[in-house]
Amino acid sequence: DSYADYCPFFRPYGSGDCRVAANAGPNLEIWGDTYGENARCWVSTVISKKYQAPTASGRCHGQKCELNPSTGKMELYVLIGKGSDQQKEKFKCPEQGGKINVDGGGYSGTVL
C-alpha cells in the first residue's frame, strides 16, 4: 500500500472491534481473548499452552490501568485468560514500551 509507505499494518474485520462483546468468536479460550468495553487490539502470539504458537496477529485482549501505591504511577496491564477481569492473569506493560512475555494461566506467547 503506497499510502502506508509500504509498511505492513493490520486491517480490521468489520466485526473486529474488540470493545463490542457481541463480536466475540467461539475460540476465546484458545487465544485468551477478551471482548468488551475494557478490551483493545494488540499484536499478539498468545495461545493456550495446549497448542503450538501462532504467528503474530491483531488480537483482542483486556487491559487495565492500576495505581502503583509505592511509586504513585499508573501502570498498564494486559489481561489474558478466561473468566472475569479479576480471574484473568495480568501482565505489566513495560513503561518505555516493548514486548510483554506471557507465561501463566495456561497461556504463553508475546504481546506488543
Coordinates of C-alpha atoms in Angstrom, one line a residue:
D1 CA 0.0 0.0 0.0
S2 CA 1.7 3.2 -1.2
Y3 CA -0.2 5.4 1.4
A4 CA 1.4 3.4 4.2
D5 CA 4.8 3.8 2.5
Y6 CA 4.8 0.0 2.1
C7 CA 4.9 -0.6 5.9
P8 CA 2.8 -3.6 6.9
F9 CA -0.3 -2.9 9.0
F10 CA -3.4 -4.7 10.2
R11 CA -6.7 -4.1 8.6
P12 CA -9.6 -5.0 11.0
Y13 CA -12.6 -7.1 10.0
G14 CA -15.9 -5.3 10.0
S15 CA -16.9 -7.2 13.1
G16 CA -13.4 -6.9 14.7
D17 CA -14.0 -4.1 17.2
C18 CA -12.6 -5.5 20.5
R19 CA -14.8 -3.2 22.5
V20 CA -18.0 -4.9 21.3
A21 CA -18.8 -8.1 23.3
A22 CA -21.1 -9.3 20.6
N23 CA -18.1 -9.6 18.2
A24 CA -16.5 -12.5 20.3
G25 CA -15.9 -15.7 18.4
P26 CA -16.1 -19.3 19.5
N27 CA -12.4 -19.8 20.3
L28 CA -11.8 -17.3 23.1
E29 CA -10.3 -19.9 25.5
I30 CA -7.8 -21.0 22.9
W31 CA -6.5 -17.5 22.3
G32 CA -7.0 -15.9 25.7
D33 CA -9.1 -13.2 24.0
T34 CA -11.4 -10.8 25.6
Y35 CA -14.2 -8.7 24.0
G36 CA -16.0 -5.8 25.8
E37 CA -15.5 -2.2 26.9
N38 CA -12.1 -2.9 28.5
A39 CA -10.6 -4.8 25.6
R40 CA -8.3 -3.4 22.9
C41 CA -6.5 -4.7 19.9
W42 CA -2.9 -5.9 20.5
V43 CA -0.4 -7.6 18.2
S44 CA -0.1 -11.0 19.9
T45 CA 1.1 -14.6 19.7
V46 CA -0.6 -15.6 22.9
I47 CA -2.3 -19.1 22.8
S48 CA -3.3 -21.8 25.2
K49 CA -0.3 -24.0 26.1
K50 CA -2.2 -26.9 24.6
Y51 CA -1.5 -25.5 21.1
Q52 CA 1.5 -24.5 19.0
A53 CA 2.5 -20.8 19.0
P54 CA 0.9 -18.9 16.0
T55 CA 2.4 -16.0 14.1
A56 CA 1.7 -12.6 15.5
S57 CA -1.7 -11.1 14.5
G58 CA -4.1 -8.5 15.8
R59 CA -6.0 -9.9 18.7
C60 CA -8.4 -8.7 21.4
H61 CA -7.1 -8.8 25.0
G62 CA -8.3 -7.0 28.1
Q63 CA -6.4 -4.1 29.5
K64 CA -6.4 -2.5 32.9
C65 CA -4.8 0.6 34.5
E66 CA -3.8 0.4 38.2
L67 CA -2.2 2.9 40.5
N68 CA 1.1 1.5 42.0
P69 CA 0.9 2.8 45.6
S70 CA 4.7 2.5 46.1
T71 CA 5.6 4.7 43.1
G72 CA 2.4 6.8 42.7
K73 CA 2.4 6.0 39.0
M74 CA -0.4 4.5 36.9
E75 CA 0.6 1.1 35.3
L76 CA -1.0 -0.6 32.3
Y77 CA -1.6 -4.3 32.3
V78 CA -2.8 -6.7 29.5
L79 CA -5.3 -9.3 30.7
I80 CA -5.1 -12.9 29.4
G81 CA -7.3 -15.8 30.0
K82 CA -10.9 -16.8 30.7
G83 CA -13.4 -15.6 33.2
S84 CA -13.9 -12.1 34.6
D85 CA -11.2 -9.5 34.5
Q86 CA -10.4 -10.4 38.2
Q87 CA -9.8 -14.0 37.2
K88 CA -7.5 -13.3 34.2
E89 CA -3.7 -13.3 34.5
K90 CA -2.4 -9.7 34.3
F91 CA 1.0 -8.8 32.7
K92 CA 2.5 -5.4 33.1
C93 CA 3.3 -3.4 30.1
P94 CA 6.9 -2.0 30.0
E95 CA 7.0 1.7 30.9
Q96 CA 9.0 2.5 27.8
G97 CA 7.0 0.2 25.6
G98 CA 8.1 -3.1 24.0
K99 CA 7.3 -6.7 24.2
I100 CA 5.3 -8.4 27.0
N101 CA 6.2 -12.0 27.7
V102 CA 3.2 -14.0 28.7
D103 CA 3.6 -17.3 30.6
G104 CA 0.8 -18.0 33.1
G105 CA -2.8 -19.0 33.5
G106 CA -2.3 -21.8 30.9
Y107 CA -1.2 -19.4 28.2
S108 CA 2.1 -18.4 26.6
G109 CA 3.3 -16.0 23.9
T110 CA 4.1 -12.4 23.5
V111 CA 2.1 -9.2 23.2
L112 CA 3.3 -6.0 21.6

